[in-house]
């Protein structure tokens, strides 16, 4: 049975009610838990606050819930895609919608409009979330991008009045929203280039708009400059790719930590970085493939030179080389300072919390506070095994003494109290009990760096004693956390060479994962290569729309297929739809 023809002049009507419970679906060698498979039902169906009876969603982060209770798609769009893909097998529910309607085009329906269907009343809250699963459902992987570029996303509604709906019900507009933005305009404002500042201002005034979209538009508005162009969301990158810096000083801080100072080859001052950022080093000649590693800046960032402090890790290639084989006058390949773990301005109390070599980025923040002669309350808390393993301790203490409102507390986990000579030190571990005893202010902003388990424990402890989770910042030395919506969890493996024959294409280096792989042996995109190597990835649409996969590129160039709807900023790429044109180094 084919699709009915869209009406031209009759009132909007509900053609089909579609439901489906989430299930596991095999996809690209993975298992996806998804509710995208919807099918028409006969007779009346109860609409409740969060969904229809018999319906469910697999990923509640992006679908379902009160603000996304019901997804609507239009018959006219079915005809559009039937012709575009030259298909005659489309059936209601194929686009994951709950309600297939005749009328209510995305160009005409506005956020905040109210509709009555049967005995239920609804309010339009947002366009469809751009998601790879609609493409998976129809076997058209490019569909998420096409829904945006063709201005046919469909939209979500929340339930104002619960009730019964049935296919064949008339759709009555009972209240118009502010009329500021149609569904298509709202979708384009988030996903397409050339943001209109006037429309952004209008969007954040629409109370009916879902909180997640409100937050996105507030962020876009706050990041706009006077000309309405998006400003960088993180500090600017100071140069592209790697440049050669000269080693000016090497200091052995402890038996396994060495500080290395770097300057420009011509002696000119290096650009001012941001306290808390890191450098990326590529060590040519160390191993068959030059290792690429990240090291936090550990000194002042405005002195014209950069300093890193490196702990020698057993079994490693890069850190032992830097500790044992680098001397003043040597040259190193260095990418510009980068990273968003940076000290925020303001007058609020600051907690600088670290363990082991995690002291380095918070020490650079301490240098900044001391250089500004800050009068902020500063709490310096560091965890070490014993004093002889505590790198840069005297330096930190000297800076703290110069600040009028600084407090210092060091925790030695393997030292008995009778052997502690410093008034600022105690025996034991840094954790919730210690934080509670220190009367840490609940309005503080915290910066934490150290092993992952340590950062997780401190974050949990700080939230427990009253700090807002949004005011707690952590720096992760390794790969960032994954974001793969709907993928059923599997055993986590460390990054590795992909299975099968090695590629013969450009060399792809995943800097945070300490892995280099030739492209071409696994995957058609950089995202697929990363997945084949179990490098942690972040993505949602997989077609260059949502920008969840945006990744800093430290060196090299890529090409896109398909082209992203909105290009990323300079020095960033979208790995979901790109492949390397040259050797590349990615910050992932």
PDB file of C-alpha atoms in Angstrom, residues 86-220:
ATOM      1  CA  UNK A  86      13.756   6.913  -5.248  1.00  0.00           C
ATOM      2  CA  UNK A  87      12.017   4.545  -2.844  1.00  0.00           C
ATOM      3  CA  UNK A  88       8.483   3.201  -2.772  1.00  0.00           C
ATOM      4  CA  UNK A  89       8.694   1.220   0.472  1.00  0.00           C
ATOM      5  CA  UNK A  90       8.242   3.965   3.060  1.00  0.00           C
ATOM      6  CA  UNK A  91       5.599   3.376   5.707  1.00  0.00           C
ATOM      7  CA  UNK A  92       4.332   5.451   8.623  1.00  0.00           C
ATOM      8  CA  UNK A  93       6.645   5.236  11.630  1.00  0.00           C
ATOM      9  CA  UNK A  94       9.764   4.824   9.472  1.00  0.00           C
ATOM     10  CA  UNK A  95      11.153   8.189  10.631  1.00  0.00           C
ATOM     11  CA  UNK A  96      10.771   7.233  14.278  1.00  0.00           C
ATOM     12  CA  UNK A  97       7.745   9.484  14.713  1.00  0.00           C
ATOM     13  CA  UNK A  98       4.838   8.810  17.035  1.00  0.00           C
ATOM     14  CA  UNK A  99       2.371  10.895  15.060  1.00  0.00           C
ATOM     15  CA  UNK A 100       2.304  10.977  11.279  1.00  0.00           C
ATOM     16  CA  UNK A 101       0.284  14.001  10.227  1.00  0.00           C
ATOM     17  CA  UNK A 102      -1.060  15.632   7.108  1.00  0.00           C
ATOM     18  CA  UNK A 103      -0.213  19.339   7.472  1.00  0.00           C
ATOM     19  CA  UNK A 104       1.804  21.067  10.233  1.00  0.00           C
ATOM     20  CA  UNK A 105       4.884  21.737   8.103  1.00  0.00           C
ATOM     21  CA  UNK A 106       8.142  22.591   9.858  1.00  0.00           C
ATOM     22  CA  UNK A 107       8.148  25.962   8.063  1.00  0.00           C
ATOM     23  CA  UNK A 108       4.737  26.918   9.519  1.00  0.00           C
ATOM     24  CA  UNK A 109       4.638  25.381  12.998  1.00  0.00           C
ATOM     25  CA  UNK A 110       6.285  27.572  15.654  1.00  0.00           C
ATOM     26  CA  UNK A 111       7.828  26.740  19.006  1.00  0.00           C
ATOM     27  CA  UNK A 112       5.130  27.279  21.638  1.00  0.00           C
ATOM     28  CA  UNK A 113       2.141  26.489  19.398  1.00  0.00           C
ATOM     29  CA  UNK A 114      -0.613  24.447  21.108  1.00  0.00           C
ATOM     30  CA  UNK A 115      -2.605  21.747  19.316  1.00  0.00           C
ATOM     31  CA  UNK A 116      -5.574  19.620  20.378  1.00  0.00           C
ATOM     32  CA  UNK A 117      -5.791  16.110  18.985  1.00  0.00           C
ATOM     33  CA  UNK A 118      -8.654  13.948  20.239  1.00  0.00           C
ATOM     34  CA  UNK A 119      -9.000  14.751  23.939  1.00  0.00           C
ATOM     35  CA  UNK A 120      -5.296  15.572  24.416  1.00  0.00           C
ATOM     36  CA  UNK A 121      -3.559  18.924  24.134  1.00  0.00           C
ATOM     37  CA  UNK A 122       0.092  19.429  23.151  1.00  0.00           C
ATOM     38  CA  UNK A 123       2.722  22.190  23.008  1.00  0.00           C
ATOM     39  CA  UNK A 124       5.541  22.317  20.438  1.00  0.00           C
ATOM     40  CA  UNK A 125       8.896  22.343  22.280  1.00  0.00           C
ATOM     41  CA  UNK A 126      11.766  21.718  19.837  1.00  0.00           C
ATOM     42  CA  UNK A 127      12.855  20.213  16.507  1.00  0.00           C
ATOM     43  CA  UNK A 128      13.892  16.579  16.310  1.00  0.00           C
ATOM     44  CA  UNK A 129      17.301  15.823  17.837  1.00  0.00           C
ATOM     45  CA  UNK A 130      19.769  15.122  15.028  1.00  0.00           C
ATOM     46  CA  UNK A 131      20.697  11.482  15.550  1.00  0.00           C
ATOM     47  CA  UNK A 132      22.295   8.694  13.560  1.00  0.00           C
ATOM     48  CA  UNK A 133      19.527   6.240  14.455  1.00  0.00           C
ATOM     49  CA  UNK A 134      16.981   7.637  12.003  1.00  0.00           C
ATOM     50  CA  UNK A 135      19.522   6.966   9.241  1.00  0.00           C
ATOM     51  CA  UNK A 136      20.169   3.509  10.660  1.00  0.00           C
ATOM     52  CA  UNK A 137      16.423   2.756  10.690  1.00  0.00           C
ATOM     53  CA  UNK A 138      16.042   3.591   6.979  1.00  0.00           C
ATOM     54  CA  UNK A 139      19.445   2.374   5.793  1.00  0.00           C
ATOM     55  CA  UNK A 140      20.361   5.939   4.736  1.00  0.00           C
ATOM     56  CA  UNK A 141      23.340   6.976   6.930  1.00  0.00           C
ATOM     57  CA  UNK A 142      23.411  10.503   5.482  1.00  0.00           C
ATOM     58  CA  UNK A 143      19.791  11.170   6.507  1.00  0.00           C
ATOM     59  CA  UNK A 144      20.510  13.083   9.778  1.00  0.00           C
ATOM     60  CA  UNK A 145      22.373  15.767   7.832  1.00  0.00           C
ATOM     61  CA  UNK A 146      19.732  15.831   5.102  1.00  0.00           C
ATOM     62  CA  UNK A 147      16.911  16.381   7.598  1.00  0.00           C
ATOM     63  CA  UNK A 148      18.644  19.622   8.612  1.00  0.00           C
ATOM     64  CA  UNK A 149      19.852  20.833   5.218  1.00  0.00           C
ATOM     65  CA  UNK A 150      16.430  20.154   3.622  1.00  0.00           C
ATOM     66  CA  UNK A 151      14.666  21.890   6.552  1.00  0.00           C
ATOM     67  CA  UNK A 152      12.524  18.830   7.318  1.00  0.00           C
ATOM     68  CA  UNK A 153      13.452  17.723  10.850  1.00  0.00           C
ATOM     69  CA  UNK A 154       9.993  17.136  12.363  1.00  0.00           C
ATOM     70  CA  UNK A 155       9.329  18.254  15.914  1.00  0.00           C
ATOM     71  CA  UNK A 156       8.645  17.215  19.487  1.00  0.00           C
ATOM     72  CA  UNK A 157       5.664  18.157  21.637  1.00  0.00           C
ATOM     73  CA  UNK A 158       4.997  17.962  25.344  1.00  0.00           C
ATOM     74  CA  UNK A 159       1.624  16.884  26.698  1.00  0.00           C
ATOM     75  CA  UNK A 160      -0.384  19.707  28.273  1.00  0.00           C
ATOM     76  CA  UNK A 161      -3.535  17.624  28.822  1.00  0.00           C
ATOM     77  CA  UNK A 162      -3.456  13.826  28.868  1.00  0.00           C
ATOM     78  CA  UNK A 163      -6.075  12.101  26.764  1.00  0.00           C
ATOM     79  CA  UNK A 164      -7.000   9.734  23.945  1.00  0.00           C
ATOM     80  CA  UNK A 165      -5.939  10.129  20.324  1.00  0.00           C
ATOM     81  CA  UNK A 166      -6.893   8.079  17.263  1.00  0.00           C
ATOM     82  CA  UNK A 167      -5.791   8.047  13.646  1.00  0.00           C
ATOM     83  CA  UNK A 168      -8.250  10.238  11.759  1.00  0.00           C
ATOM     84  CA  UNK A 169      -8.530  12.874  14.509  1.00  0.00           C
ATOM     85  CA  UNK A 170      -8.532  16.484  13.404  1.00  0.00           C
ATOM     86  CA  UNK A 171      -5.646  18.653  14.619  1.00  0.00           C
ATOM     87  CA  UNK A 172      -6.846  21.981  15.991  1.00  0.00           C
ATOM     88  CA  UNK A 173      -4.569  24.941  16.721  1.00  0.00           C
ATOM     89  CA  UNK A 174      -5.928  26.147  20.061  1.00  0.00           C
ATOM     90  CA  UNK A 175      -3.184  28.624  20.919  1.00  0.00           C
ATOM     91  CA  UNK A 176      -0.400  30.232  18.921  1.00  0.00           C
ATOM     92  CA  UNK A 177       3.058  30.565  20.416  1.00  0.00           C
ATOM     93  CA  UNK A 178       5.008  33.815  20.282  1.00  0.00           C
ATOM     94  CA  UNK A 179       5.599  33.163  16.580  1.00  0.00           C
ATOM     95  CA  UNK A 180       9.230  34.134  16.886  1.00  0.00           C
ATOM     96  CA  UNK A 181      10.698  30.963  15.408  1.00  0.00           C
ATOM     97  CA  UNK A 182       9.345  28.174  13.257  1.00  0.00           C
ATOM     98  CA  UNK A 183      10.558  24.619  13.787  1.00  0.00           C
ATOM     99  CA  UNK A 184      12.689  24.825  10.631  1.00  0.00           C
ATOM    100  CA  UNK A 185      14.205  28.171  11.700  1.00  0.00           C
ATOM    101  CA  UNK A 186      14.974  26.828  15.167  1.00  0.00           C
ATOM    102  CA  UNK A 187      16.675  23.753  13.744  1.00  0.00           C
ATOM    103  CA  UNK A 188      18.744  25.821  11.316  1.00  0.00           C
ATOM    104  CA  UNK A 189      19.726  28.258  14.056  1.00  0.00           C
ATOM    105  CA  UNK A 190      21.419  25.477  15.998  1.00  0.00           C
ATOM    106  CA  UNK A 191      22.906  23.379  13.219  1.00  0.00           C
ATOM    107  CA  UNK A 192      23.578  25.620  10.222  1.00  0.00           C
ATOM    108  CA  UNK A 193      26.193  28.397   9.760  1.00  0.00           C
ATOM    109  CA  UNK A 194      25.696  32.171   9.795  1.00  0.00           C
ATOM    110  CA  UNK A 195      23.879  32.412  13.112  1.00  0.00           C
ATOM    111  CA  UNK A 196      21.441  35.309  13.239  1.00  0.00           C
ATOM    112  CA  UNK A 197      21.941  37.203  16.485  1.00  0.00           C
ATOM    113  CA  UNK A 198      18.426  38.635  16.421  1.00  0.00           C
ATOM    114  CA  UNK A 199      16.949  35.144  16.137  1.00  0.00           C
ATOM    115  CA  UNK A 200      19.236  33.897  18.904  1.00  0.00           C
ATOM    116  CA  UNK A 201      17.888  36.623  21.170  1.00  0.00           C
ATOM    117  CA  UNK A 202      14.353  35.664  20.205  1.00  0.00           C
ATOM    118  CA  UNK A 203      15.006  31.972  20.857  1.00  0.00           C
ATOM    119  CA  UNK A 204      16.181  32.459  24.439  1.00  0.00           C
ATOM    120  CA  UNK A 205      12.953  34.369  25.184  1.00  0.00           C
ATOM    121  CA  UNK A 206      10.665  31.475  24.210  1.00  0.00           C
ATOM    122  CA  UNK A 207       9.668  29.792  27.463  1.00  0.00           C
ATOM    123  CA  UNK A 208       8.216  26.765  25.654  1.00  0.00           C
ATOM    124  CA  UNK A 209      11.595  25.839  24.119  1.00  0.00           C
ATOM    125  CA  UNK A 210      13.213  22.775  25.704  1.00  0.00           C
ATOM    126  CA  UNK A 211      15.874  23.592  28.343  1.00  0.00           C
ATOM    127  CA  UNK A 212      18.637  21.867  26.375  1.00  0.00           C
ATOM    128  CA  UNK A 213      18.000  24.017  23.298  1.00  0.00           C
ATOM    129  CA  UNK A 214      17.659  27.086  25.510  1.00  0.00           C
ATOM    130  CA  UNK A 215      21.097  26.355  26.968  1.00  0.00           C
ATOM    131  CA  UNK A 216      22.628  25.876  23.524  1.00  0.00           C
ATOM    132  CA  UNK A 217      21.242  29.183  22.283  1.00  0.00           C
ATOM    133  CA  UNK A 218      22.358  31.013  25.433  1.00  0.00           C
ATOM    134  CA  UNK A 219      25.861  29.632  24.827  1.00  0.00           C
ATOM    135  CA  UNK A 220      25.821  30.673  21.169  1.00  0.00           C
TER     136      UNK A 220
END
